[in-house]
Structures are given as structure tokens and as C-alpha cells.
Amino acid sequence: MARYGMVIDTRKCVGCTDCVVACKTENQVPEGLNRDWIADDLTGSFPTVHLEIRTERCNHCDNPPCVACCPTGASHVDPFGAIVLVTPEMCIGCKACLASCPYDARFVHPDGYADKCTFCIHRVKDGLDPACVSVCPTHCMTFGDLDDPNSEVNRQLASRPPHALMPAAGTEPRIFYLT
Amino acid sequence: MRELVLTRHNELIDPLVRVWGWEIPVYLFLGGWVAGMMILVGYFLLRGRNREDTCVCSVLPGTSVVLLSLGMGALFLDLEHKLYVWRLYTTFEVTSPMSWGAWILLLVYPALAAAFALRPPGILRDLFPAVDRLSRRLDTPVGVRGIAAANLVLGISLGIYTGILLSALGARPFWNSAILGPLFLVSGLSSAAAFGHMVARHHEERELLARSDNVFLAIELFVVALFLVGLLSSSQAHVAAARLVLGGPFTASFWVLVVGAGIVIPLMIQLLAVTHRIAHTRVGPLLVMAGGLALRFVIVAVGQVSHWAKV
Ligand code: SF4
Ligand code: SF4
């Protein structure tokens, strides 16, 4: 059983937002809402400054609080690739999952249910990469099975020290950033 | 220095989370208040006070049903996918406090209805003979003890659940404290005692409720202190969360409305009343209830603003 994740090379990401546009188009994300976004993270003081540009989305956490808190089971870990998903017909729109996600990765779809990145599961089932990964002009994202020691994601993870977002929140994210 | 700029601006999420408006604090307040009333009903029934014509325990169950229904109405208004609300009752999700709450609420209604049926208003007895028959059947020593126990256990569960609902959301450090359950429980008890104090017709009962309300308020003050100390002695994110009410933007609302007007001032007023230096008035109890509502509003608002360091 696969456990899908992503490795993102922040030295390659230029923040062009192609991934954002690709996601909105592929998944028909309603106007004004985003399943993925760009973070410009500037640290330090001049002249010693460091800029990390990241493409961010739901981290498909291994310990997802959004799934634990859902009162109806609408938020669940799909057996296919352990991808964290929402079943709209089971969601009551209580917003507990929005409050439980430390990354603020979820939003309420105008139709009333909780929505977020699905890792483009419909494409992955067809053997394709998620839309954001496939359009990136700098190839900064790699998608694959974290449980497969020979996968490209694991080769990337071994190449440079990776970091995940907000490790202290204890959600065990499956998106890793190479600095 | 750190500057983080996102291209995201999702409604209810950015720039600060505000997924819950007035509905959830109102629901939590009414739920806590009803929980407190159930505990008082349980206590009075165990003491055999239901034999007294004027016992406040004949007023509280009916009032609780109305208040709880209003609270559930507020909760329903908050749902974004209202037509699917029945999905709550097609499953039991053991890790979800909201799922526990949904099922607890389902048990609370029969417990309150049974307590109500012990002393239904005369007009109901006259109009519906079945109510009278039910009342007689329930009014046995075993029946009364069973109803008392159910109200006590479910009242405590309901009161604690209203706090756990928030404290289980670890993404918001201000809520992430196990003390929130006991805090909401004791606050619910103080609102219930304050309400009982206002509506009690029996002098002795009014005194008892005012005295117990003072004890609940003193405990609440202590629990508030524990809650803040707990946050301050935890991780950096929790310390930052506590600072939101210790010098941060919510300092005035927390200390003036919740602690000052909602706990300390009514406690002083009621201490004077029970020592017979001033007469019993409605000012103290009304302040206690307004403070309980303010507590939920402030805690829900502060929690949504608190977050982990975005690294
Ligand atoms: S990033 Fe948020 S929404 Fe996604 S799995 Fe983790 S907690 Fe859930
Ligand atoms: S909003 Fe929907 S998916 Fe999220 S916790 Fe509530 S029912 Fe579950």
C-alpha cells in the first residue's frame, strides 16, 4: 500500500504560481478560494537575509487532526495512498476540521462542505502526477510513494536535509521542503 | 526578523481564522448552563426536595429543555451544509468530541423530560391523563433516584464536553488545555445556580443557591488561574497564546468582562447578600450569567487567533 507524499526543492521554486493556476483549473476551485498557494518566507536582517519560497497545500498528515475531530467520518484517510479526503455528501459543514488544521489548509466550499487539496487523486489513480507537480516549469516538486525506498521522493529526501512545516504541532506532515 | 507573505486569501481563514461566529459561543454557553441545571436537579432530587411544592427543581428541567433547544438551534445555524445534519447520527466517531456531544445531547433530552415529568404543571396533568399516569409511575424512590443519577451523570458529561470540544483542537494553542472542560463545567454550574437563585421561591433554597454560587465562582476564579498558569508553563506557542489575554488584544475583554464583571463583582455582591448586609437582588445572578456568556465568546475568539509558529 502506497503512502503518497511530496518533496519540494525550495531552491528551484520561484513562486510563479503556475501550480496555483493548474490546481484551480484542474479541480475547478471556486473563485477567491485556493487549495494551494505560495509562501514567501523572509528571515534575518539585512544584509544576512534568507528567502525561502514555498508552494504549500494540505500536508496529507500521517496523524491528521482534521480526520480525528470529524463527527461524521466525512474527513477520512483514503485507502488509496493514505490520501486525506473529504466526502462532501457526509460533511455537515461544522468547520471543526478547519479549526483543527494548524496549516489552515481547508476552507468551506460555496456548496457548504469542507474542501482542500486531494493530491489530485483522480489523476494519480490514472498514473499521472498531481496537476501542480506536472505543470511546474522548474520541476521543483516530486510526488511519489514515501514507503518505497527506491522512489524518486525518497532519493530527493536523501539528497539534502528536508524540513516539514510546524513539526511541533505533531501532525506528521507528508510534504517535505529541501532548503 | 521574519516576514511571511501568502498568496492565499480564503474566506473564514485569512488573514486570521474566524470559522466560528456568535453561534458556537451561544451554544457552548447554553449547553454549559443546562449542564449545571441538570446537576442541580440531580442534587435536589437526591435530597428529596421534589416533595416540596416550591422546589426550584420543578422549574429547571422545563427551562433546560427550552434553553438546550435554543442552543442546538444556534449550532444548526452555524452548520454550512445544513441538509446533511442527520449524518451526525449515522455514525459514532470515537475520536471526535463533536460526535460524543451529538450522542450525549440525544440522551440529555429524555433525562430532562423524566425530571420534568416528576412534577409536570397542573394544567398538563389535567389536559393529558397520560402525563399524570407517567408522573405517578416515575415518582417512586427508585424512579427518583434513577432520574437524579441520570441528570447528574449527563450534566457532568455535557458540561465537560462543551470544553473538550475546543480543547481537542490542538492546532489552536489557547484552547489546547485540559482545564477547559472543568472551567466550562464550573462556569455552567455558576450560571445554573445564579438562575436558580433568581427563580427560587423558597427563602432557604435561595440562600443555598446563592451560597453555592459563591463557591462555584471562587472555584471558577481558581480554575481560570490554573488555565493561564498551565498555558504559561507550556510550549512557546501556548505562552504566546496566553499573552493574548495578558497584555495582548483580548486583555480588556477577558479581565473586565469575564473576570471582573462576570466573576469578582457578582461574587462580592452575593457575599454581601448571604451575610445579610444587602438584600438579594437580581444584579449578581444576571452578572454571573452575562459573564458565562462572555467567557465563551472570549475563549472562542482568542482560540481562533492563537496559532503555532508558522515555520
Ligand atoms: S494539512 Fe491540515 S487538512 Fe491536511 S491532513 Fe494535515 S491537518 Fe488535515
Ligand atoms: S466540516 Fe465536514 S469534514 Fe470538516 S469536521 Fe465537520 S463534518 Fe467533518
PDB file of N, CA and C in Angstrom, chain A residues 127-175:
ATOM      1  N   GLY A 127      -2.274   7.092 -12.966  1.00  0.00           N
ATOM      2  CA  GLY A 127      -0.828   7.021 -13.161  1.00  0.00           C
ATOM      3  C   GLY A 127      -0.192   8.367 -13.464  1.00  0.00           C
ATOM      4  N   LEU A 128      -0.940   9.463 -13.294  1.00  0.00           N
ATOM      5  CA  LEU A 128      -0.386  10.799 -13.563  1.00  0.00           C
ATOM      6  C   LEU A 128       0.056  11.452 -12.254  1.00  0.00           C
ATOM      7  N   ASP A 129       0.856  12.526 -12.380  1.00  0.00           N
ATOM      8  CA  ASP A 129       1.211  13.332 -11.217  1.00  0.00           C
ATOM      9  C   ASP A 129       0.059  14.277 -10.897  1.00  0.00           C
ATOM     10  N   PRO A 130      -0.019  14.809  -9.671  1.00  0.00           N
ATOM     11  CA  PRO A 130      -0.997  15.878  -9.401  1.00  0.00           C
ATOM     12  C   PRO A 130      -0.757  17.049 -10.370  1.00  0.00           C
ATOM     13  N   ALA A 131      -1.824  17.811 -10.636  1.00  0.00           N
ATOM     14  CA  ALA A 131      -1.733  18.883 -11.652  1.00  0.00           C
ATOM     15  C   ALA A 131      -0.606  19.867 -11.326  1.00  0.00           C
ATOM     16  N   CYS A 132      -0.476  20.244 -10.056  1.00  0.00           N
ATOM     17  CA  CYS A 132       0.543  21.233  -9.678  1.00  0.00           C
ATOM     18  C   CYS A 132       1.943  20.725 -10.014  1.00  0.00           C
ATOM     19  N   VAL A 133       2.168  19.439  -9.741  1.00  0.00           N
ATOM     20  CA  VAL A 133       3.503  18.859  -9.980  1.00  0.00           C
ATOM     21  C   VAL A 133       3.784  18.836 -11.486  1.00  0.00           C
ATOM     22  N   SER A 134       2.760  18.469 -12.252  1.00  0.00           N
ATOM     23  CA  SER A 134       3.017  18.269 -13.683  1.00  0.00           C
ATOM     24  C   SER A 134       3.259  19.584 -14.428  1.00  0.00           C
ATOM     25  N   VAL A 135       2.748  20.712 -13.894  1.00  0.00           N
ATOM     26  CA  VAL A 135       2.941  21.966 -14.662  1.00  0.00           C
ATOM     27  C   VAL A 135       4.154  22.773 -14.200  1.00  0.00           C
ATOM     28  N   CYS A 136       4.760  22.438 -13.086  1.00  0.00           N
ATOM     29  CA  CYS A 136       5.814  23.302 -12.538  1.00  0.00           C
ATOM     30  C   CYS A 136       6.959  23.476 -13.551  1.00  0.00           C
ATOM     31  N   PRO A 137       7.235  24.705 -13.981  1.00  0.00           N
ATOM     32  CA  PRO A 137       8.260  24.910 -15.009  1.00  0.00           C
ATOM     33  C   PRO A 137       9.683  24.662 -14.499  1.00  0.00           C
ATOM     34  N   THR A 138       9.874  24.693 -13.171  1.00  0.00           N
ATOM     35  CA  THR A 138      11.233  24.464 -12.651  1.00  0.00           C
ATOM     36  C   THR A 138      11.389  23.038 -12.107  1.00  0.00           C
ATOM     37  N   HIS A 139      10.328  22.242 -12.215  1.00  0.00           N
ATOM     38  CA  HIS A 139      10.328  20.867 -11.680  1.00  0.00           C
ATOM     39  C   HIS A 139      10.758  20.849 -10.213  1.00  0.00           C
ATOM     40  N   CYS A 140      10.225  21.773  -9.446  1.00  0.00           N
ATOM     41  CA  CYS A 140      10.648  21.829  -8.040  1.00  0.00           C
ATOM     42  C   CYS A 140       9.930  20.807  -7.179  1.00  0.00           C
ATOM     43  N   MET A 141       8.837  20.208  -7.699  1.00  0.00           N
ATOM     44  CA  MET A 141       8.064  19.253  -6.879  1.00  0.00           C
ATOM     45  C   MET A 141       8.243  17.823  -7.371  1.00  0.00           C
ATOM     46  N   THR A 142       8.347  16.921  -6.414  1.00  0.00           N
ATOM     47  CA  THR A 142       8.394  15.498  -6.747  1.00  0.00           C
ATOM     48  C   THR A 142       7.320  14.805  -5.926  1.00  0.00           C
ATOM     49  N   PHE A 143       6.509  14.005  -6.610  1.00  0.00           N
ATOM     50  CA  PHE A 143       5.405  13.305  -5.946  1.00  0.00           C
ATOM     51  C   PHE A 143       5.676  11.807  -6.008  1.00  0.00           C
ATOM     52  N   GLY A 144       5.390  11.091  -4.934  1.00  0.00           N
ATOM     53  CA  GLY A 144       5.588   9.646  -5.007  1.00  0.00           C
ATOM     54  C   GLY A 144       5.332   8.951  -3.690  1.00  0.00           C
ATOM     55  N   ASP A 145       5.675   7.676  -3.666  1.00  0.00           N
ATOM     56  CA  ASP A 145       5.387   6.807  -2.518  1.00  0.00           C
ATOM     57  C   ASP A 145       6.526   6.886  -1.499  1.00  0.00           C
ATOM     58  N   LEU A 146       6.201   7.416  -0.330  1.00  0.00           N
ATOM     59  CA  LEU A 146       7.229   7.557   0.713  1.00  0.00           C
ATOM     60  C   LEU A 146       7.638   6.194   1.286  1.00  0.00           C
ATOM     61  N   ASP A 147       6.774   5.182   1.110  1.00  0.00           N
ATOM     62  CA  ASP A 147       7.096   3.858   1.645  1.00  0.00           C
ATOM     63  C   ASP A 147       7.968   3.028   0.701  1.00  0.00           C
ATOM     64  N   ASP A 148       8.186   3.533  -0.505  1.00  0.00           N
ATOM     65  CA  ASP A 148       9.014   2.804  -1.468  1.00  0.00           C
ATOM     66  C   ASP A 148      10.442   3.348  -1.394  1.00  0.00           C
ATOM     67  N   PRO A 149      11.383   2.576  -0.849  1.00  0.00           N
ATOM     68  CA  PRO A 149      12.743   3.104  -0.665  1.00  0.00           C
ATOM     69  C   PRO A 149      13.411   3.522  -1.979  1.00  0.00           C
ATOM     70  N   ASN A 150      12.932   2.985  -3.104  1.00  0.00           N
ATOM     71  CA  ASN A 150      13.562   3.335  -4.387  1.00  0.00           C
ATOM     72  C   ASN A 150      12.842   4.453  -5.125  1.00  0.00           C
ATOM     73  N   SER A 151      11.820   5.048  -4.485  1.00  0.00           N
ATOM     74  CA  SER A 151      11.054   6.076  -5.204  1.00  0.00           C
ATOM     75  C   SER A 151      11.870   7.363  -5.314  1.00  0.00           C
ATOM     76  N   GLU A 152      11.481   8.191  -6.301  1.00  0.00           N
ATOM     77  CA  GLU A 152      12.190   9.454  -6.525  1.00  0.00           C
ATOM     78  C   GLU A 152      12.048  10.367  -5.297  1.00  0.00           C
ATOM     79  N   VAL A 153      10.882  10.332  -4.627  1.00  0.00           N
ATOM     80  CA  VAL A 153      10.730  11.178  -3.430  1.00  0.00           C
ATOM     81  C   VAL A 153      11.762  10.812  -2.372  1.00  0.00           C
ATOM     82  N   ASN A 154      11.995   9.519  -2.188  1.00  0.00           N
ATOM     83  CA  ASN A 154      12.977   9.118  -1.172  1.00  0.00           C
ATOM     84  C   ASN A 154      14.398   9.467  -1.595  1.00  0.00           C
ATOM     85  N   ARG A 155      14.681   9.398  -2.910  1.00  0.00           N
ATOM     86  CA  ARG A 155      16.023   9.811  -3.383  1.00  0.00           C
ATOM     87  C   ARG A 155      16.223  11.296  -3.112  1.00  0.00           C
ATOM     88  N   GLN A 156      15.172  12.081  -3.375  1.00  0.00           N
ATOM     89  CA  GLN A 156      15.247  13.540  -3.133  1.00  0.00           C
ATOM     90  C   GLN A 156      15.445  13.826  -1.628  1.00  0.00           C
ATOM     91  N   LEU A 157      14.701  13.090  -0.811  1.00  0.00           N
ATOM     92  CA  LEU A 157      14.786  13.317   0.646  1.00  0.00           C
ATOM     93  C   LEU A 157      16.196  13.047   1.160  1.00  0.00           C
ATOM     94  N   ALA A 158      16.881  12.092   0.516  1.00  0.00           N
ATOM     95  CA  ALA A 158      18.228  11.741   0.957  1.00  0.00           C
ATOM     96  C   ALA A 158      19.266  12.733   0.431  1.00  0.00           C
ATOM     97  N   SER A 159      18.879  13.550  -0.569  1.00  0.00           N
ATOM     98  CA  SER A 159      19.877  14.405  -1.230  1.00  0.00           C
ATOM     99  C   SER A 159      20.271  15.628  -0.401  1.00  0.00           C
ATOM    100  N   ARG A 160      19.299  16.216   0.314  1.00  0.00           N
ATOM    101  CA  ARG A 160      19.580  17.411   1.134  1.00  0.00           C
ATOM    102  C   ARG A 160      18.702  17.355   2.379  1.00  0.00           C
ATOM    103  N   PRO A 161      19.095  18.062   3.450  1.00  0.00           N
ATOM    104  CA  PRO A 161      18.261  17.972   4.668  1.00  0.00           C
ATOM    105  C   PRO A 161      16.858  18.532   4.428  1.00  0.00           C
ATOM    106  N   PRO A 162      15.827  17.713   4.639  1.00  0.00           N
ATOM    107  CA  PRO A 162      14.463  18.207   4.436  1.00  0.00           C
ATOM    108  C   PRO A 162      13.882  18.782   5.727  1.00  0.00           C
ATOM    109  N   HIS A 163      12.899  19.652   5.591  1.00  0.00           N
ATOM    110  CA  HIS A 163      12.135  20.059   6.771  1.00  0.00           C
ATOM    111  C   HIS A 163      10.654  20.070   6.422  1.00  0.00           C
ATOM    112  N   ALA A 164       9.837  19.759   7.428  1.00  0.00           N
ATOM    113  CA  ALA A 164       8.383  19.823   7.232  1.00  0.00           C
ATOM    114  C   ALA A 164       7.892  21.070   7.950  1.00  0.00           C
ATOM    115  N   LEU A 165       6.646  21.433   7.729  1.00  0.00           N
ATOM    116  CA  LEU A 165       6.118  22.654   8.355  1.00  0.00           C
ATOM    117  C   LEU A 165       5.525  22.340   9.739  1.00  0.00           C
ATOM    118  N   MET A 166       5.769  23.239  10.665  1.00  0.00           N
ATOM    119  CA  MET A 166       5.233  23.164  12.029  1.00  0.00           C
ATOM    120  C   MET A 166       5.341  21.767  12.642  1.00  0.00           C
ATOM    121  N   PRO A 167       6.546  21.223  12.740  1.00  0.00           N
ATOM    122  CA  PRO A 167       6.662  19.875  13.321  1.00  0.00           C
ATOM    123  C   PRO A 167       6.131  19.821  14.758  1.00  0.00           C
ATOM    124  N   ALA A 168       6.202  20.961  15.465  1.00  0.00           N
ATOM    125  CA  ALA A 168       5.766  20.973  16.863  1.00  0.00           C
ATOM    126  C   ALA A 168       4.270  20.695  16.999  1.00  0.00           C
ATOM    127  N   ALA A 169       3.507  20.913  15.926  1.00  0.00           N
ATOM    128  CA  ALA A 169       2.059  20.669  16.010  1.00  0.00           C
ATOM    129  C   ALA A 169       1.753  19.169  16.041  1.00  0.00           C
ATOM    130  N   GLY A 170       2.749  18.332  15.732  1.00  0.00           N
ATOM    131  CA  GLY A 170       2.592  16.883  15.901  1.00  0.00           C
ATOM    132  C   GLY A 170       1.730  16.180  14.867  1.00  0.00           C
ATOM    133  N   THR A 171       1.528  16.790  13.707  1.00  0.00           N
ATOM    134  CA  THR A 171       0.632  16.170  12.717  1.00  0.00           C
ATOM    135  C   THR A 171       1.359  15.229  11.755  1.00  0.00           C
ATOM    136  N   GLU A 172       2.667  15.226  11.793  1.00  0.00           N
ATOM    137  CA  GLU A 172       3.491  14.407  10.900  1.00  0.00           C
ATOM    138  C   GLU A 172       3.141  14.621   9.426  1.00  0.00           C
ATOM    139  N   PRO A 173       3.453  15.813   8.927  1.00  0.00           N
ATOM    140  CA  PRO A 173       3.129  16.134   7.529  1.00  0.00           C
ATOM    141  C   PRO A 173       3.891  15.244   6.547  1.00  0.00           C
ATOM    142  N   ARG A 174       3.310  15.046   5.365  1.00  0.00           N
ATOM    143  CA  ARG A 174       3.986  14.235   4.340  1.00  0.00           C
ATOM    144  C   ARG A 174       4.453  15.089   3.163  1.00  0.00           C
ATOM    145  N   ILE A 175       4.540  16.410   3.397  1.00  0.00           N
ATOM    146  CA  ILE A 175       5.167  17.263   2.389  1.00  0.00           C
ATOM    147  C   ILE A 175       6.455  17.785   3.015  1.00  0.00           C
TER     148      ILE A 175
END
